[in-house]
Amino acid sequence: MSEPLGFVGIGNMGAPIAGRLLDAGHPLVVFDVSAGATAPLVERGARQAGSAAEVASLAETVLTSLPTPDIVESVALGPEGLGAGTRIKRLVDLSTSGPRVAARVAQALAAQRIAFVDSPVSGGVAGARAGTLAVMVACERAEFERLQPLLRVIGKPFHVGERPGLGQMMKLVNNLLSGAALAITSEAMLLGAKAGLDPETMVEVINAGSGRNSASQDKFPKSILPRRFDAGFATRLMFKDLRLCLEEAEALGLTLWVASAVRQLWLKTFNEMGPDSDFTTIMRCVEGSSGIEVRGRAAGRSSG
Ligand code: NAD
């Protein structure tokens, strides 16, 4: 039997990623503050731990998939955190937690001879299920080479640098594009629908033309046109990514005009649709009081 892996944070992303690791034959020790979250994995043979520290006393390699920078920091460094474990040698953080927290946690753990592998992912819940995530890794080259077989179970690993925080920066660059694509595609679709174009036809044309992007190819056909709003990424997390992105830009002395406008639209969605809404509800927020609903044919006729 191979060495157990630890996994903390069994949410929308953590659950399918941990599931793939089990499928690949890795015994797992799991922890989540929400007790129900780990149940399906425990049924499949994973061992339930009572704290992050316990996970880190049972496994040398621990992966985390946690919602916010402050939670990553407390799970890594808090009194019941991973740093309090007796066996852990490396923490592979798959969360989007921003470059500063990555650098801080890496430095604190280095003092305990625990390697921090800054390793955020992109590709959504569907990519997590299929094992096709882009994995953006910043750590020592030798550590990256050691982890490659494991990371290939969840997706395609890229070594983006040695300095912790560079993986996070890569992820923020990616999510600025993905958040902007969803925001502007929602506005473009509203415009076309209000003028009388059929939403499904518009998506087909855009995807055959130069306007195509991750929203037109993925979120609109699968989640927005059918009015399911079920992509599996919370608005609060998308807004967090834009916030972190603009904080970094400011710290670097850069003015990002379009990114600032995109952030405002995500803040409006956060306020109007709620932090826990699926991020595809930005379409509803953009529709506002226009009298239009951007719907696919199977989901009913576009009103207005
Ligand atoms: P989520 O909110 O669905 O899951 C987070 C999990 O962490 C929850 O089960 C929660 O109970 C658990 N948790 C919170 N605090 C904890 C603590 N102190 N100790 C242990 N467990 C704790 O979030 P998600 O959508 O799975 O995203 C996880 C991370 O991955 C985020 O940083 C997000 O930005 C990033 N991400 C998400 C997606 C996506 O499409 N959902 C895609 C790429 C990256």
Coordinates of C-alpha atoms and ligand atoms in Angstrom, one line a residue:
M1 CA 0.0 0.0 0.0
S2 CA 1.4 3.4 -0.9
E3 CA 2.1 6.2 1.5
P4 CA -1.2 8.0 2.6
L5 CA -1.9 11.5 1.3
G6 CA -3.6 14.2 3.4
F7 CA -6.3 16.4 2.0
V8 CA -7.9 19.4 3.8
G9 CA -10.9 21.2 2.2
I10 CA -13.3 18.9 0.6
G11 CA -15.5 21.4 -1.3
N12 CA -16.6 21.9 -4.9
M13 CA -13.0 21.4 -6.1
G14 CA -11.5 19.3 -3.2
A15 CA -14.1 16.6 -3.5
P16 CA -13.5 15.6 -7.1
I17 CA -9.7 16.1 -6.8
A18 CA -9.6 13.9 -3.7
G19 CA -11.9 11.4 -5.5
R20 CA -9.4 11.1 -8.4
L21 CA -6.5 10.5 -6.0
L22 CA -8.5 7.7 -4.4
D23 CA -9.3 6.2 -7.8
A24 CA -5.5 6.3 -8.6
G25 CA -4.9 4.1 -5.5
H26 CA -3.6 6.7 -3.0
P27 CA -4.9 6.1 0.5
L28 CA -6.3 9.4 1.9
V29 CA -6.6 11.1 5.3
V30 CA -9.2 13.9 5.0
F31 CA -10.5 16.8 7.0
D32 CA -13.1 19.5 6.5
V33 CA -14.8 21.8 9.0
S34 CA -18.1 20.7 7.5
A35 CA -18.4 17.1 8.7
G36 CA -20.7 16.1 5.9
A37 CA -18.2 17.1 3.2
T38 CA -15.9 14.2 3.9
A39 CA -18.6 11.5 4.2
P40 CA -18.6 10.3 0.5
L41 CA -14.8 9.9 0.6
V42 CA -14.9 8.1 4.0
E43 CA -17.5 5.7 2.5
R44 CA -14.9 5.0 -0.2
G45 CA -12.2 4.1 2.3
A46 CA -10.6 7.5 3.2
R47 CA -9.7 8.0 6.8
Q48 CA -11.4 10.9 8.6
A49 CA -9.2 13.1 10.8
G50 CA -10.4 15.5 13.5
S51 CA -8.2 18.4 12.6
A52 CA -5.7 19.7 10.1
A53 CA -2.9 18.9 12.6
E54 CA -4.1 15.3 12.8
V55 CA -3.9 15.0 9.0
A56 CA -0.3 16.4 9.1
S57 CA 0.6 13.8 11.8
L58 CA -0.6 10.9 9.5
A59 CA 0.7 12.0 6.1
E60 CA 4.0 13.4 4.7
T61 CA 2.3 15.1 1.7
V62 CA -0.8 17.2 2.4
L63 CA -3.0 18.9 -0.2
T64 CA -5.3 21.8 0.6
S65 CA -8.2 23.3 -1.4
L66 CA -9.5 26.1 0.8
P67 CA -11.7 29.1 0.1
T68 CA -9.8 32.2 1.2
P69 CA -6.3 33.5 2.0
D70 CA -7.0 33.9 5.7
I71 CA -8.3 30.3 6.0
V72 CA -5.3 29.0 4.1
E73 CA -3.0 30.8 6.5
S74 CA -4.8 29.6 9.6
V75 CA -5.1 26.0 8.4
A76 CA -1.3 26.1 7.7
L77 CA 0.0 28.0 10.7
G78 CA -2.8 28.0 13.3
P79 CA -2.6 26.1 16.6
E80 CA -4.6 23.1 15.2
G81 CA -3.0 23.6 11.8
L82 CA -0.8 21.6 9.5
G83 CA 2.4 23.0 11.0
A84 CA 1.4 21.4 14.3
G85 CA 1.5 17.9 12.7
T86 CA 4.4 15.5 13.3
R87 CA 4.8 13.8 10.0
I88 CA 4.2 16.4 7.3
K89 CA 7.1 17.2 4.8
R90 CA 5.3 19.2 2.2
L91 CA 2.1 21.2 1.8
V92 CA 0.7 21.4 -1.7
D93 CA -1.8 24.3 -1.7
L94 CA -4.3 24.1 -4.6
S95 CA -6.3 27.1 -3.3
T96 CA -6.3 30.6 -4.8
S97 CA -4.9 32.4 -1.8
G98 CA -2.8 35.2 -3.4
P99 CA 0.9 35.7 -3.6
R100 CA 1.4 37.4 -0.2
V101 CA -0.1 34.5 1.8
A102 CA 1.8 32.0 -0.3
A103 CA 5.1 33.8 0.5
R104 CA 4.2 34.2 4.2
V105 CA 3.2 30.6 4.7
A106 CA 6.2 29.3 2.8
Q107 CA 8.5 31.3 5.0
A108 CA 6.9 30.2 8.2
L109 CA 6.8 26.5 7.2
A110 CA 10.4 26.6 5.9
A111 CA 11.5 27.3 9.5
Q112 CA 10.0 23.9 10.4
R113 CA 11.6 22.2 7.4
I114 CA 8.2 21.8 5.7
A115 CA 8.2 22.6 1.9
F116 CA 5.4 24.8 0.6
V117 CA 4.3 24.0 -2.9
D118 CA 2.3 26.9 -4.3
S119 CA 0.0 25.1 -6.7
P120 CA -3.3 26.8 -7.7
V121 CA -5.5 25.2 -10.4
S122 CA -7.7 26.2 -13.2
G123 CA -10.4 24.3 -15.1
G124 CA -13.3 24.3 -12.8
V125 CA -15.3 21.5 -11.3
A126 CA -15.5 19.8 -14.7
G127 CA -11.7 19.9 -15.0
A128 CA -11.3 18.6 -11.5
R129 CA -13.6 15.6 -12.3
A130 CA -11.9 14.8 -15.6
G131 CA -8.3 15.3 -14.2
T132 CA -7.6 18.0 -16.8
L133 CA -6.9 21.0 -14.5
A134 CA -4.0 23.4 -15.3
V135 CA -1.8 23.2 -12.2
M136 CA 0.5 26.2 -11.8
V137 CA 3.3 25.2 -9.6
A138 CA 5.9 27.4 -7.9
C139 CA 8.5 25.5 -5.7
E140 CA 12.0 24.1 -6.0
R141 CA 12.6 22.3 -9.2
A142 CA 13.5 19.0 -7.4
E143 CA 10.2 19.2 -5.4
F144 CA 8.3 19.8 -8.6
E145 CA 9.9 16.7 -10.2
R146 CA 9.0 14.6 -7.2
L147 CA 5.4 15.7 -7.3
Q148 CA 4.8 15.4 -11.0
P149 CA 3.3 11.9 -11.0
L150 CA 0.9 12.9 -8.3
L151 CA -0.1 16.2 -9.9
R152 CA -0.6 14.4 -13.3
V153 CA -3.5 12.6 -11.6
I154 CA -5.4 15.9 -11.3
G155 CA -4.2 17.7 -14.4
K156 CA -1.4 19.2 -16.4
P157 CA 1.4 20.5 -14.1
F158 CA 3.4 23.6 -15.2
H159 CA 6.5 24.7 -13.3
V160 CA 6.1 28.5 -13.4
G161 CA 9.0 29.3 -11.1
E162 CA 10.7 28.6 -7.8
R163 CA 9.5 31.6 -5.7
P164 CA 6.3 30.8 -3.7
G165 CA 3.6 33.2 -4.9
L166 CA 4.4 32.9 -8.6
G167 CA 1.9 30.1 -9.0
Q168 CA -0.7 32.4 -7.4
M169 CA 0.3 35.3 -9.7
M170 CA -0.2 33.0 -12.7
K171 CA -3.6 32.0 -11.4
L172 CA -4.7 35.6 -10.8
V173 CA -3.6 36.5 -14.4
N174 CA -5.7 33.6 -15.7
N175 CA -8.7 34.4 -13.6
L176 CA -8.6 38.1 -14.6
L177 CA -9.1 36.8 -18.1
S178 CA -11.8 34.3 -17.2
G179 CA -13.7 36.8 -15.0
A180 CA -13.5 39.5 -17.7
A181 CA -14.6 37.0 -20.4
L182 CA -17.7 36.0 -18.4
A183 CA -18.5 39.7 -17.6
I184 CA -18.2 41.1 -21.1
T185 CA -19.8 38.0 -22.8
S186 CA -22.8 38.6 -20.5
E187 CA -23.1 42.2 -21.6
A188 CA -22.6 41.3 -25.3
M189 CA -25.3 38.6 -25.1
L190 CA -27.7 41.0 -23.4
L191 CA -27.1 43.5 -26.2
G192 CA -27.7 41.0 -28.9
A193 CA -30.8 39.5 -27.3
K194 CA -32.4 43.0 -26.6
A195 CA -31.9 43.8 -30.3
G196 CA -33.7 40.6 -31.3
L197 CA -31.0 38.0 -31.9
D198 CA -31.6 34.4 -30.7
P199 CA -29.2 33.7 -27.8
E200 CA -28.4 30.1 -28.9
T201 CA -27.6 31.3 -32.4
M202 CA -25.4 34.0 -31.0
V203 CA -23.3 31.5 -29.0
E204 CA -22.9 29.3 -32.1
V205 CA -21.8 32.3 -34.2
I206 CA -19.4 33.6 -31.5
N207 CA -17.8 30.2 -31.1
A208 CA -17.3 30.0 -34.9
G209 CA -15.9 33.5 -34.9
S210 CA -13.3 35.7 -33.3
G211 CA -15.3 36.5 -30.2
R212 CA -15.1 33.0 -28.7
N213 CA -13.8 32.7 -25.2
S214 CA -14.1 30.4 -22.1
A215 CA -17.5 31.9 -21.3
S216 CA -19.0 31.5 -24.8
Q217 CA -17.5 28.0 -25.2
D218 CA -18.3 26.6 -21.7
K219 CA -20.4 28.6 -19.3
F220 CA -23.0 29.8 -21.7
P221 CA -23.8 26.5 -23.4
K222 CA -23.6 24.4 -20.2
S223 CA -24.9 26.6 -17.5
I224 CA -26.4 30.0 -18.6
L225 CA -28.5 29.3 -21.7
P226 CA -30.2 26.3 -19.9
R227 CA -30.7 28.7 -17.0
R228 CA -29.1 26.2 -14.6
F229 CA -26.5 28.5 -13.1
D230 CA -24.5 25.5 -11.8
A231 CA -20.9 25.9 -12.9
G232 CA -19.7 25.2 -9.3
F233 CA -17.7 28.4 -8.6
A234 CA -19.1 30.8 -6.0
T235 CA -19.4 34.5 -6.8
R236 CA -17.5 35.3 -3.6
L237 CA -14.5 33.3 -4.9
M238 CA -14.5 35.1 -8.3
F239 CA -14.7 38.4 -6.5
K240 CA -11.9 37.4 -4.2
D241 CA -9.7 36.6 -7.3
L242 CA -10.4 40.0 -8.9
R243 CA -9.7 41.7 -5.5
L244 CA -6.4 39.9 -5.1
C245 CA -5.5 40.6 -8.7
L246 CA -6.0 44.4 -8.4
E247 CA -4.2 44.5 -5.0
E248 CA -1.2 43.0 -6.7
A249 CA -1.4 45.4 -9.7
E250 CA -1.5 48.3 -7.3
A251 CA 1.5 47.0 -5.3
L252 CA 3.4 46.7 -8.6
G253 CA 2.4 50.3 -9.5
L254 CA 0.2 49.3 -12.5
T255 CA -3.1 50.8 -13.5
L256 CA -5.4 48.2 -15.0
W257 CA -8.4 50.1 -16.3
V258 CA -10.5 47.2 -17.8
A259 CA -9.7 45.0 -14.8
S260 CA -11.1 47.8 -12.4
A261 CA -14.4 47.9 -14.4
V262 CA -14.6 44.1 -14.3
R263 CA -14.1 44.1 -10.6
Q264 CA -16.9 46.6 -10.1
L265 CA -19.3 44.3 -12.1
W266 CA -18.3 41.3 -9.9
L267 CA -18.9 43.4 -6.8
K268 CA -22.4 44.3 -8.1
T269 CA -23.0 40.6 -8.7
F270 CA -21.7 39.7 -5.2
N271 CA -24.1 42.3 -3.7
E272 CA -27.1 41.5 -5.8
M273 CA -26.9 37.7 -6.3
G274 CA -25.3 37.0 -2.9
P275 CA -21.8 35.7 -2.1
D276 CA -22.7 32.0 -2.3
S277 CA -24.5 32.4 -5.7
D278 CA -22.9 30.5 -8.6
F279 CA -20.7 33.0 -10.6
T280 CA -22.7 32.4 -13.8
T281 CA -25.5 34.4 -12.1
I282 CA -23.6 37.4 -13.3
M283 CA -25.8 37.0 -16.4
R284 CA -28.9 37.7 -14.2
C285 CA -27.2 40.7 -12.6
V286 CA -26.4 42.1 -16.1
E287 CA -30.0 41.4 -17.3
G288 CA -31.2 43.5 -14.3
S289 CA -34.3 45.4 -15.2
S290 CA -33.7 45.2 -19.0
G291 CA -36.8 43.0 -19.4
I292 CA -34.7 40.4 -21.2
E293 CA -33.7 36.9 -20.1
V294 CA -30.8 35.3 -22.1
R295 CA -32.2 31.8 -22.5
G296 CA -31.5 28.8 -24.7
R297 CA -34.4 27.4 -26.8
A298 CA -34.8 24.3 -24.5
A299 CA -35.0 26.6 -21.5
G300 CA -37.8 28.7 -23.0
R301 CA -38.1 31.8 -25.2
S302 CA -36.1 35.0 -24.7
S303 CA -38.6 37.4 -23.2
G304 CA -39.0 41.1 -23.8
Ligands
NAD1 P1 -15.7 25.6 -1.6 O1 -16.1 26.7 -0.7 O2 -16.7 24.8 -2.3 O3 -14.8 24.5 -0.7 C1 -13.9 24.9 0.3 C2 -14.0 23.8 1.4 O4 -13.1 24.2 2.5 C3 -15.4 23.7 2.1 O5 -15.8 22.3 2.1 C4 -15.2 24.2 3.5 O6 -16.1 23.6 4.4 C5 -13.8 23.9 3.7 N1 -13.1 24.7 4.8 C6 -13.3 26.0 5.1 N2 -12.6 26.4 6.1 C7 -11.9 25.3 6.5 C8 -11.0 25.0 7.6 N3 -10.6 26.0 8.4 N4 -10.5 23.7 7.7 C9 -10.9 22.7 6.9 N5 -11.8 22.9 5.9 C10 -12.3 24.2 5.7 O7 -14.6 26.2 -2.6 P2 -14.1 25.5 -4.0 O8 -14.9 26.1 -5.1 O9 -13.9 24.1 -3.8 O10 -12.7 26.3 -4.1 C11 -11.5 25.9 -3.3 C12 -10.4 26.8 -3.8 O11 -10.1 26.5 -5.2 C13 -10.6 28.3 -3.7 O12 -9.5 28.9 -3.3 C14 -11.0 28.6 -5.1 O13 -10.8 30.0 -5.4 C15 -10.2 27.7 -5.9 N6 -10.7 27.3 -7.2 C16 -12.1 27.0 -7.4 C17 -12.5 26.7 -8.7 C18 -14.0 26.3 -8.9 O14 -14.4 26.2 -10.1 N7 -14.8 26.0 -7.9 C19 -11.7 26.6 -9.7 C20 -10.3 26.9 -9.5 C21 -9.9 27.2 -8.3

